Short mmCIF file of C-alpha atoms in Angstrom, two decimals:
data_model
loop_
_atom_site.label_atom_id
_atom_site.label_comp_id
_atom_site.label_asym_id
_atom_site.label_seq_id
_atom_site.Cartn_x
_atom_site.Cartn_y
_atom_site.Cartn_z
CA MET A 361 -42.81 59.19 -3.71
CA SER A 362 -40.26 58.63 -6.42
CA GLU A 363 -36.58 58.13 -6.00
CA THR A 364 -35.85 61.21 -8.07
CA GLN A 365 -37.97 63.31 -5.75
CA PHE A 366 -35.92 62.53 -2.70
CA GLY A 367 -32.52 61.55 -4.11
CA LEU A 368 -31.78 59.61 -0.97
CA MET A 369 -28.60 57.68 -0.47
CA GLN A 370 -29.02 53.96 -0.76
CA GLY A 371 -27.64 51.61 1.86
CA GLN A 372 -24.51 50.67 -0.06
CA GLU A 373 -23.52 54.31 -0.46
CA ARG A 374 -23.44 54.79 3.29
CA SER A 375 -19.94 53.29 3.24
CA HIS A 376 -18.85 56.50 1.51
CA TRP A 377 -19.50 58.27 4.79
CA ILE A 378 -16.61 56.49 6.59
CA ARG A 379 -13.52 58.65 7.02
CA LEU A 380 -10.13 57.12 6.35
CA ARG A 381 -8.85 58.61 9.61
CA THR A 382 -11.46 56.63 11.54
CA LEU A 383 -10.17 53.30 10.19
CA ILE A 384 -6.57 54.47 10.71
CA LEU A 385 -7.33 55.17 14.36
CA LEU A 386 -8.92 51.74 14.81
CA ARG A 387 -5.89 50.14 13.19
CA TRP A 388 -3.55 51.96 15.59
CA VAL A 389 -5.55 50.50 18.47
CA ALA A 390 -5.24 47.02 16.94
CA ILE A 391 -1.48 47.50 16.43
CA ALA A 392 -1.04 48.57 20.04
CA GLY A 393 -2.92 45.47 21.21
CA GLN A 394 -0.88 43.16 18.98
CA VAL A 395 2.45 44.62 20.16
CA THR A 396 1.33 44.34 23.78
CA ALA A 397 0.25 40.71 23.35
CA ILE A 398 3.55 39.78 21.66
CA ALA A 399 5.59 41.56 24.35
CA VAL A 400 3.69 39.89 27.21
CA ALA A 401 3.98 36.43 25.62
CA GLN A 402 7.68 36.88 24.95
CA MET A 403 8.80 38.56 28.17
CA LEU A 404 6.35 37.48 30.86
CA TYR A 405 5.59 33.90 29.78
CA ASN A 406 8.81 33.27 27.87
CA LEU A 407 7.04 31.76 24.88
CA GLN A 408 9.26 31.04 21.90
CA LEU A 409 7.67 33.04 19.11
CA GLU A 410 8.88 33.74 15.60
CA LEU A 411 9.55 37.26 16.77
CA GLY A 412 10.94 38.54 13.47
CA LEU A 413 7.94 37.41 11.46
CA CYS A 414 5.53 38.70 14.10
CA LEU A 415 7.15 42.11 14.07
CA LEU A 416 7.10 42.01 10.24
CA ALA A 417 3.33 41.47 10.29
CA VAL A 418 2.83 44.33 12.73
CA GLY A 419 5.28 46.50 10.82
CA ILE A 420 3.29 46.10 7.60
CA SER A 421 0.26 47.52 9.39
CA VAL A 422 2.34 50.40 10.76
CA VAL A 423 3.73 51.23 7.32
CA SER A 424 0.29 51.09 5.69
CA ASN A 425 -1.09 53.44 8.34
CA LEU A 426 1.76 55.92 7.89
CA LEU A 427 1.36 55.86 4.12
CA ALA A 428 -2.38 56.47 4.45
CA ILE A 429 -1.74 59.42 6.78
CA PHE A 430 0.81 61.15 4.52
CA VAL A 431 -0.62 60.30 1.10
CA PHE A 432 -4.33 61.01 1.61
CA PRO A 433 -5.92 64.21 2.94
CA GLU A 434 -7.30 64.22 6.45
CA ASN A 435 -10.91 64.48 5.26
CA LYS A 436 -10.61 61.55 2.81
CA ARG A 437 -13.72 59.37 2.75
CA LEU A 438 -13.45 55.86 1.42
CA SER A 439 -15.53 54.27 -1.29
CA GLU A 440 -17.09 50.89 -0.63
CA PHE A 441 -14.33 49.10 -2.53
CA GLU A 442 -11.63 50.98 -0.59
CA ASN A 443 -13.35 50.08 2.68
CA PHE A 444 -13.47 46.46 1.54
CA LEU A 445 -9.72 46.45 0.82
CA MET A 446 -8.92 48.02 4.21
CA VAL A 447 -10.97 45.46 6.13
CA LEU A 448 -9.65 42.56 4.03
CA PHE A 449 -6.08 43.67 4.70
CA ASP A 450 -6.70 43.76 8.45
CA LEU A 451 -8.29 40.30 8.34
CA LEU A 452 -5.39 38.77 6.39
CA GLN A 453 -2.82 40.45 8.65
CA LEU A 454 -4.59 39.06 11.73
CA GLY A 455 -4.74 35.60 10.11
CA PHE A 456 -0.98 35.71 9.45
CA LEU A 457 -0.29 36.62 13.09
CA LEU A 458 -2.51 33.78 14.31
CA TYR A 459 -0.64 31.39 11.99
CA LEU A 460 2.63 32.44 13.66
CA THR A 461 1.22 32.09 17.18
CA GLY A 462 -0.56 28.74 17.40
CA GLY A 463 -3.60 29.07 15.15
CA LEU A 464 -6.82 28.19 16.99
CA ASN A 465 -4.77 27.22 20.05
CA ASN A 466 -4.38 30.97 20.48
CA PRO A 467 -7.35 32.44 22.39
CA PHE A 468 -7.05 35.62 20.32
CA GLY A 469 -8.50 33.72 17.36
CA LEU A 470 -11.88 35.23 18.27
CA LEU A 471 -10.63 38.57 16.94
CA VAL A 472 -11.43 37.47 13.38
CA LEU A 473 -15.01 38.44 14.25
CA ALA A 474 -14.03 42.13 14.33
CA PRO A 475 -13.49 42.64 10.55
CA VAL A 476 -16.67 40.68 9.80
CA THR A 477 -18.72 42.87 12.14
CA ILE A 478 -17.23 46.08 10.69
CA SER A 479 -17.97 45.02 7.10
CA ALA A 480 -21.54 44.02 7.99
CA ALA A 481 -22.16 47.36 9.67
CA MET A 482 -20.90 49.66 6.92
CA MET A 483 -20.84 47.77 3.61
CA GLY A 484 -23.25 46.08 1.25
CA LEU A 485 -24.20 42.42 1.05
CA ARG A 486 -21.57 41.26 -1.46
CA PRO A 487 -18.50 42.72 0.36
CA THR A 488 -19.85 41.38 3.65
CA LEU A 489 -20.22 37.87 2.18
CA LEU A 490 -16.67 38.04 0.79
CA ILE A 491 -15.22 39.13 4.14
CA GLY A 492 -17.24 36.51 6.01
CA GLY A 493 -16.25 33.76 3.57
CA THR A 494 -12.58 34.75 3.82
CA ALA A 495 -12.78 34.66 7.63
CA ILE A 496 -14.30 31.16 7.58
CA ILE A 497 -11.59 29.92 5.19
CA LEU A 498 -8.88 31.43 7.40
CA VAL A 499 -10.09 29.81 10.64
CA THR A 500 -10.51 26.50 8.83
CA LEU A 501 -6.91 26.62 7.60
CA LEU A 502 -5.63 27.81 10.98
CA ALA A 503 -7.21 24.79 12.65
CA GLU A 504 -4.76 22.54 10.73
CA PHE A 505 -1.89 24.73 9.60
CA HIS A 506 -0.02 26.92 12.07
CA LEU A 507 3.29 27.27 13.89
CA PRO A 508 3.07 25.75 17.37
CA LEU A 509 3.43 27.75 20.53
CA ARG A 510 6.52 26.60 22.47
CA THR A 511 7.55 27.33 26.04
CA GLU A 512 11.07 28.25 27.05
CA GLN A 513 11.77 24.55 27.74
CA GLY A 514 10.52 23.54 24.27
CA PHE A 515 7.14 22.13 25.26
CA ILE A 516 4.36 22.66 22.73
CA LEU A 517 1.27 24.40 24.06
CA ARG A 518 -1.82 22.98 22.42
CA ILE A 519 -5.38 22.12 23.43
CA PRO A 520 -7.13 18.79 22.68
CA ASP A 521 -8.49 18.28 19.18
CA VAL A 522 -12.06 18.25 20.46
CA PHE A 523 -11.55 21.80 21.77
CA ILE A 524 -9.95 22.85 18.48
CA PHE A 525 -13.05 21.60 16.71
CA GLY A 526 -15.26 23.36 19.27
CA ASN A 527 -13.38 26.63 18.81
CA TRP A 528 -13.66 26.34 15.01
CA THR A 529 -17.39 25.62 15.24
CA ALA A 530 -18.00 28.48 17.66
CA ILE A 531 -16.07 30.98 15.52
CA VAL A 532 -17.81 29.93 12.29
CA ILE A 533 -21.25 30.15 13.92
CA ALA A 534 -20.33 33.54 15.41
CA ILE A 535 -19.18 34.81 12.00
CA LEU A 536 -22.47 33.75 10.41
CA PHE A 537 -24.73 34.93 13.21
CA ILE A 538 -23.00 38.20 14.16
CA GLY A 539 -22.43 39.08 10.50
CA ALA A 540 -26.07 38.47 9.57
CA TYR A 541 -27.35 40.19 12.71
CA SER A 542 -25.15 43.28 12.27
CA PHE A 543 -26.00 43.54 8.57
CA ARG A 544 -29.75 43.28 9.19
CA ILE A 545 -29.76 45.81 12.03
CA SER A 546 -27.59 48.27 10.05
CA ALA A 547 -29.83 47.89 6.98
CA GLU A 548 -32.94 48.57 9.09
CA MET A 549 -31.33 51.67 10.60
CA ARG A 550 -30.29 52.96 7.17
CA ARG A 551 -33.76 52.43 5.76
CA MET A 552 -35.39 54.12 8.72
CA SER A 553 -32.99 57.06 8.43
CA ASP A 554 -33.82 57.45 4.72
CA ALA A 555 -37.55 57.18 5.42
CA VAL A 556 -37.44 59.80 8.19
CA ALA A 557 -35.51 62.12 5.85
CA ALA A 558 -38.18 61.59 3.19
CA THR A 559 -40.90 62.34 5.75
CA GLN A 560 -39.22 65.56 6.82
CA LEU A 561 -38.78 66.60 3.19
CA ALA A 562 -42.44 65.91 2.39
CA LEU A 563 -43.61 67.84 5.45
CA SER A 564 -41.28 70.73 4.66
CA ARG A 565 -42.64 70.92 1.12
CA GLU A 566 -46.24 70.93 2.32
CA GLN A 567 -45.44 73.61 4.91
CA LYS A 568 -43.79 75.80 2.28
CA LEU A 569 -46.82 75.45 0.01
CA THR A 570 -49.10 76.48 2.87
CA ASP A 571 -46.91 79.46 3.74
CA LEU A 572 -46.78 80.46 0.09
CA GLY A 573 -50.57 80.33 -0.03
CA GLY A 574 -50.69 82.79 2.86
CA VAL A 575 -48.35 85.21 1.10
CA VAL A 576 -50.35 84.96 -2.14
CA ALA A 577 -53.59 85.50 -0.27
CA ALA A 578 -52.19 88.59 1.38
CA ALA A 579 -50.96 89.86 -2.00
CA ALA A 580 -54.39 89.21 -3.49
CA HIS A 581 -55.96 91.19 -0.65
CA GLU A 582 -53.59 94.12 -1.15
CA LEU A 583 -54.03 94.08 -4.94
CA GLY A 584 -57.79 93.76 -4.76
CA THR A 585 -58.41 97.52 -4.43
CA PRO A 586 -56.20 98.68 -7.35
CA LEU A 587 -57.59 95.92 -9.57
CA ALA A 588 -61.14 96.96 -8.70
CA THR A 589 -60.24 100.59 -9.48
CA ILE A 590 -58.78 99.56 -12.84
CA LYS A 591 -61.89 97.56 -13.65
CA LEU A 592 -64.21 100.42 -12.67
CA ALA A 593 -62.23 102.99 -14.66
CA SER A 594 -62.10 100.72 -17.71
CA ALA A 595 -65.88 100.17 -17.53
CA GLU A 596 -66.46 103.94 -17.54
CA LEU A 597 -64.09 104.34 -20.48
CA ILE A 598 -65.98 101.68 -22.42
CA GLU A 599 -69.20 103.63 -21.96
CA GLU A 600 -67.61 106.96 -22.93
CA LEU A 601 -65.79 105.60 -26.01
CA GLU A 602 -68.76 104.14 -27.84
CA ASP A 603 -68.04 106.35 -30.84
CA GLN A 604 -64.33 105.39 -30.91
CA PRO A 605 -64.26 101.61 -31.43
CA ASP A 606 -60.44 101.30 -31.41
CA LEU A 607 -60.05 102.98 -28.03
CA ARG A 608 -63.14 101.19 -26.70
CA GLU A 609 -61.56 97.87 -27.63
CA ASP A 610 -58.40 98.79 -25.69
CA ALA A 611 -60.47 99.70 -22.62
CA ALA A 612 -62.30 96.37 -22.83
CA LEU A 613 -58.95 94.59 -23.01
CA ILE A 614 -57.79 96.38 -19.86
CA ARG A 615 -60.90 95.23 -17.99
CA GLU A 616 -60.47 91.67 -19.25
CA GLN A 617 -56.85 91.53 -18.09
CA ALA A 618 -57.81 92.95 -14.66
CA ASP A 619 -60.36 90.13 -14.32
CA ARG A 620 -57.69 87.65 -15.34
CA CYS A 621 -55.28 88.98 -12.69
CA ARG A 622 -58.03 88.59 -10.08
CA ASP A 623 -58.70 84.98 -11.13
CA ILE A 624 -54.99 84.08 -11.12
CA LEU A 625 -54.46 85.46 -7.63
CA ARG A 626 -57.60 83.71 -6.38
CA ASP A 627 -56.43 80.35 -7.79
CA MET A 628 -52.93 80.75 -6.39
CA GLY A 629 -54.34 81.56 -2.97
CA ARG A 630 -56.45 78.41 -2.72
CA ALA A 631 -53.73 76.60 -0.76
CA GLY A 632 -54.42 78.77 2.26
CA LYS A 633 -54.42 82.29 3.65
CA ASP A 634 -53.00 83.84 6.76
CA ASP A 635 -56.49 84.88 7.76
CA LEU A 636 -56.95 83.39 11.23
CA HIS A 637 -60.38 81.99 10.34
CA LEU A 638 -58.97 80.20 7.24
CA ARG A 639 -56.41 78.22 9.20
CA GLN A 640 -59.31 75.86 9.77
CA ALA A 641 -61.77 74.19 7.45
CA PRO A 642 -64.77 71.86 7.70
CA LEU A 643 -63.84 68.18 7.75
CA SER A 644 -65.31 67.54 4.28
CA THR A 645 -63.38 70.48 2.79
CA LEU A 646 -60.12 69.20 4.23
CA ILE A 647 -60.75 65.70 2.87
CA HIS A 648 -61.58 67.03 -0.60
CA GLU A 649 -58.45 69.19 -0.55
CA ALA A 650 -56.29 66.19 0.34
CA ALA A 651 -57.88 64.06 -2.40
CA GLU A 652 -57.94 66.78 -5.07
CA PRO A 653 -54.69 65.77 -6.89
CA HIS A 654 -56.14 62.28 -7.48
CA LEU A 655 -59.63 63.21 -8.72
CA ASN A 656 -58.71 62.96 -12.41
CA ARG A 657 -56.66 59.80 -12.46
CA GLY A 658 -59.29 57.56 -14.00
CA LYS A 659 -60.71 56.26 -10.72
CA GLU A 660 -64.01 57.31 -9.12
CA LEU A 661 -63.71 58.84 -5.64
CA VAL A 662 -66.91 58.58 -3.57
CA PHE A 663 -67.15 60.78 -0.47
CA ASP A 664 -69.54 60.19 2.43
CA GLU A 665 -69.55 62.42 5.51
CA GLY A 666 -71.94 62.16 8.42
CA PRO A 667 -72.12 61.99 12.24
CA LEU A 668 -71.54 58.77 14.12
CA GLU A 669 -74.11 57.50 16.57
CA GLY A 670 -74.73 60.24 19.10
CA GLY A 671 -72.77 62.82 17.13
CA SER A 672 -73.93 66.31 16.22
CA LEU A 673 -75.05 67.13 12.68
CA GLN A 674 -72.63 70.07 12.67
CA GLN A 675 -69.37 69.13 10.95
CA PRO A 676 -66.22 69.62 13.03
CA SER A 677 -63.88 72.38 11.93
CA ILE A 678 -60.39 70.93 11.47
CA LEU A 679 -57.03 72.64 11.79
CA ARG A 680 -55.38 72.84 8.34
CA LYS A 681 -52.13 71.27 9.43
CA PRO A 682 -49.74 70.26 6.64
CA GLU A 683 -49.24 66.91 8.39
CA ILE A 684 -52.95 66.08 8.08
CA ILE A 685 -53.29 67.18 4.46
CA HIS A 686 -50.14 65.45 3.23
CA GLY A 687 -50.75 62.30 5.28
CA LEU A 688 -54.32 61.89 3.99
CA ARG A 689 -53.15 62.67 0.46
CA ASN A 690 -50.66 59.80 0.61
CA LEU A 691 -53.33 57.40 1.87
CA VAL A 692 -55.68 58.41 -0.94
CA GLN A 693 -52.85 58.08 -3.47
CA ASN A 694 -52.15 54.54 -2.30
CA ALA A 695 -55.84 53.61 -2.58
CA VAL A 696 -56.13 55.13 -6.06
CA ASP A 697 -52.93 53.39 -7.20
CA PHE A 698 -54.32 49.95 -6.39
CA ALA A 699 -58.05 50.44 -6.96
CA GLN A 700 -59.74 48.87 -9.97
CA THR A 701 -62.44 51.51 -10.45
CA THR A 702 -63.53 53.13 -7.17
CA VAL A 703 -62.21 54.55 -3.91
CA TRP A 704 -64.60 55.29 -1.03
CA ILE A 705 -63.72 57.89 1.62
CA ASP A 706 -66.09 57.86 4.60
CA ALA A 707 -65.81 60.41 7.40
CA GLY A 708 -67.65 60.35 10.71
CA TRP A 709 -67.55 62.12 14.04
CA ASP A 710 -69.05 62.24 17.49
CA ASP A 711 -68.33 64.32 20.57
CA ASP A 712 -65.06 62.51 21.32
CA HIS A 713 -63.61 61.19 18.06
CA ILE A 714 -63.20 61.95 14.37
CA CYS A 715 -62.82 58.89 12.13
CA LEU A 716 -61.93 58.41 8.49
CA HIS A 717 -62.28 55.17 6.50
CA ILE A 718 -60.62 54.76 3.10
CA TYR A 719 -61.74 51.74 1.05
CA ASP A 720 -60.88 50.59 -2.45
CA ASP A 721 -61.91 47.74 -4.75
CA GLY A 722 -58.34 46.59 -5.44
CA PRO A 723 -56.55 43.39 -4.42
CA GLY A 724 -56.06 44.53 -0.81
CA PHE A 725 -52.97 44.38 1.34
CA PRO A 726 -50.93 41.15 1.09
CA PRO A 727 -51.89 39.17 4.23
CA HIS A 728 -48.26 38.39 5.10
CA LEU A 729 -47.45 42.14 5.11
CA LEU A 730 -50.36 43.38 7.24
CA GLY A 731 -48.20 43.40 10.36
CA ARG A 732 -45.52 45.46 8.57
CA ILE A 733 -47.74 48.08 6.94
CA GLY A 734 -46.22 51.48 7.66
CA ASP A 735 -42.64 50.23 7.87
CA PRO A 736 -40.21 51.79 5.37
CA PHE A 737 -39.33 48.97 3.00
CA MET A 738 -38.67 48.93 -0.72
CA ARG A 739 -41.57 47.59 -2.76
CA ARG A 740 -40.56 45.85 -5.98
CA ARG A 741 -43.08 44.96 -8.69
CA ARG A 742 -42.49 41.27 -9.29
CA SER A 743 -45.02 40.42 -11.96
CA GLU A 744 -46.13 41.67 -15.35
CA SER A 745 -49.72 41.90 -14.12
CA ASP A 746 -48.66 44.22 -11.29
CA ARG A 747 -46.74 46.35 -13.79
CA LYS A 748 -49.80 46.64 -16.04
CA GLN A 749 -52.04 47.41 -13.07
CA ARG A 750 -49.92 50.33 -11.88
CA PRO A 751 -47.96 51.54 -14.93
CA GLU A 752 -47.48 55.02 -13.44
CA TYR A 753 -46.26 53.78 -10.06
CA GLN A 754 -42.64 54.66 -9.26
CA GLY A 755 -42.78 54.50 -5.48
CA MET A 756 -40.14 53.62 -2.95
CA GLY A 757 -42.59 52.01 -0.52
CA LEU A 758 -42.36 55.10 1.68
CA GLY A 759 -45.83 56.54 1.03
CA LEU A 760 -47.61 54.67 3.82
CA PHE A 761 -44.70 55.22 6.19
CA ILE A 762 -44.79 58.97 5.54
CA ALA A 763 -48.58 59.07 5.93
CA LYS A 764 -48.48 57.05 9.15
CA THR A 765 -45.66 59.14 10.63
CA LEU A 766 -47.24 62.49 9.78
CA LEU A 767 -50.73 61.55 10.96
CA GLU A 768 -49.47 60.03 14.21
CA ARG A 769 -47.74 63.34 14.92
CA THR A 770 -51.21 64.92 15.00
CA GLY A 771 -52.51 62.33 17.49
CA ALA A 772 -54.07 59.91 15.00
CA GLU A 773 -54.25 56.13 15.28
CA LEU A 774 -54.08 54.12 12.05
CA GLN A 775 -55.35 50.61 11.35
CA PHE A 776 -54.70 48.67 8.14
CA SER A 777 -56.80 45.70 7.10
CA ASN A 778 -58.68 44.16 4.18
CA ALA A 779 -62.40 44.51 3.48
CA GLY A 780 -62.96 40.83 4.24
CA ASN A 781 -62.36 41.67 7.91
CA GLN A 782 -65.01 44.43 7.94
CA PRO A 783 -68.73 44.08 8.82
CA VAL A 784 -70.86 42.94 5.86
CA ALA A 785 -72.84 46.19 5.82
CA LYS A 786 -69.68 48.12 5.14
CA MET A 787 -68.35 45.89 2.39
CA ARG A 788 -70.67 46.28 -0.61
CA ASP A 789 -68.15 46.43 -3.49
CA ARG A 790 -65.34 47.37 -1.15
CA ARG A 791 -63.30 44.23 -1.48
CA GLY A 792 -59.84 45.77 -1.27
CA ALA A 793 -57.73 47.46 1.39
CA VAL A 794 -59.15 49.41 4.32
CA VAL A 795 -57.37 52.19 6.19
CA VAL A 796 -58.94 53.60 9.35
CA VAL A 797 -57.67 56.91 10.74
CA SER A 798 -59.03 58.00 14.11
CA TRP A 799 -58.27 61.15 16.13
CA PRO A 800 -59.37 62.24 19.59
CA ARG A 801 -61.48 65.26 18.70
CA ASP A 802 -59.57 67.63 20.94
CA LYS A 803 -56.35 66.95 18.96
CA ILE A 804 -57.47 68.48 15.64
CA ASP A 805 -60.82 70.23 16.21
CA ALA A 806 -60.15 73.96 15.76
CA LEU A 807 -62.98 74.87 18.13
CA VAL A 808 -62.06 72.63 21.05
CA GLY A 809 -59.62 73.28 23.88
CA GLU A 810 -56.21 74.76 23.16
CA ASN A 811 -56.84 74.48 19.40
CA ALA A 812 -59.65 77.05 19.47
CA VAL A 813 -59.04 79.88 17.01
CA PRO A 814 -58.83 83.20 18.91
CA LYS A 815 -61.48 85.75 18.18
CA GLY A 816 -60.65 89.20 16.96
CA GLU A 817 -59.60 91.00 13.83
CA ASN A 818 -57.94 89.07 11.05
CA LYS A 819 -54.28 89.82 10.49
CA TRP A 820 -52.88 90.34 7.03
CA ILE A 821 -49.31 89.83 5.97
CA GLU A 822 -47.75 93.08 4.84
CA VAL A 823 -46.13 92.58 1.46
#
C-alpha cells in the first residue's frame, strides 16, 4: 500500500491535533498549584520568599494565558513548533520559580518531568530531545545556583549535598527514562492507529468493489433480454437485406455492438453478483481471484490444490468475504514483490481445517524480524541491491499487517517462517519466505453450519 493511497497523518503531524484551549486549561491548573504553594509557604510556614519575583513569574503565565484566550479563536489547533514553544515556556517559567525557592532543595523540583512527558507524548523526536536537554540543563544549574529558602528567623533550609546529588541524579534519570518511554509508547499507538485506519480503508474499498459487482451483475441480468432481442432482430435484418449492402452493413454493426455490450457487462460483473449461490466459490477459484492482479508481474505463480490426509476429494466452497480476498491478495503481493522467479500457492483441506501455504524463492524474512511480522512498522529500503530488486515497491510496511488483521477477523491463524524451517519434501526450490494460513473449516466453508447458503430462489437487485 502506498502512502498516496492512504494519505495518513504521520506521527509528527499528530501534534496538530492539540487544541490551544487544552494547553491553556493545563496551564491554569499549574498556575493555581503554584499560587497555592507560594501562599502556603509564606503564610503557614512563614518562609521568607522573594514574593515579588515569585508573583512576577506566575503573573507572566497568567498574562500569556489571557492573551492566548483573547487573541486566538477557541478552536485554534497548534502546530508542532507552537506546541514546542508553549511547553518550553512552561519549563523555563517553572525553572525560574525553582531558582527563587531553593532549587533542588525544593521538593517541587520533580515537576520538571511534566513538560518532558507532554512533549514526548505529542511531539516528534527533535522537539522532545530539545525539551529533555533543556530540562537536564535547568536541574543541573539549579543544583548549584538558586536563592536559599529562609525561615522567619533567618535560618537557611537546605538538605545535605549527597541528597542534592541524589535528587539531581534521580531527576535526570527520570527525564531520560520517562521521556523515552512516553515517546516510544506514543509512537507505537500512533503507528497502530494509522495501520488500523489503513486496514479499514482497504476493507471498505474491497467491500465497495464487491457491492458494485452485485449491482453490475443485476444490471447485466436485466439488460440481457433487450440485448438478446436486439441481436435477434439484427440477425434477421442481415438476412433480409442481402440485396442492400449498405443497410446490411448497418445491421451487422448493430449486432456487433450488442455483443460488445454483453461482453462489457460480463467483464464488469466478474467481481461478484448478488445471486445467493455466487456469494460462495470453490477454494481454488477464490485463490485465483485473489492472485489475479499479480499474474502478469513477471513472476511465475504455481497453484496446487488437493485434500490433506483423510480429506475429501470435493473442494470446499468458500464464502467470498472481502476480508479473505483482500488479505490473501496482500500476502500474494508480498511474495511476488520479493520472489526471484516463482511463487508457489498450495491449498489443502480436510474435514476440520482449510490450509494455505504461500512460498517464494526470494531472500526470506529477516530472522531478527520474524517475531515482529504483522506489526505495523515502516520498512525502509537501505541498500541499492534492495532498490534494484523491488523497483516498483512503494509500500509503507502495512501490507502484512492489513493481511493479518483481515484474515484473523475471519478466524484464520497465520504463521510466518522461512523455507529452511520447513520439511525437506516441501522445500524443493522454495528457499524464501513461507506464510501459512489456516482456518477452522466451519468459519469459512459456505456449506457448513451457520455459513450454509439458504436454498431457494435467487434474488436479483432491482435497478
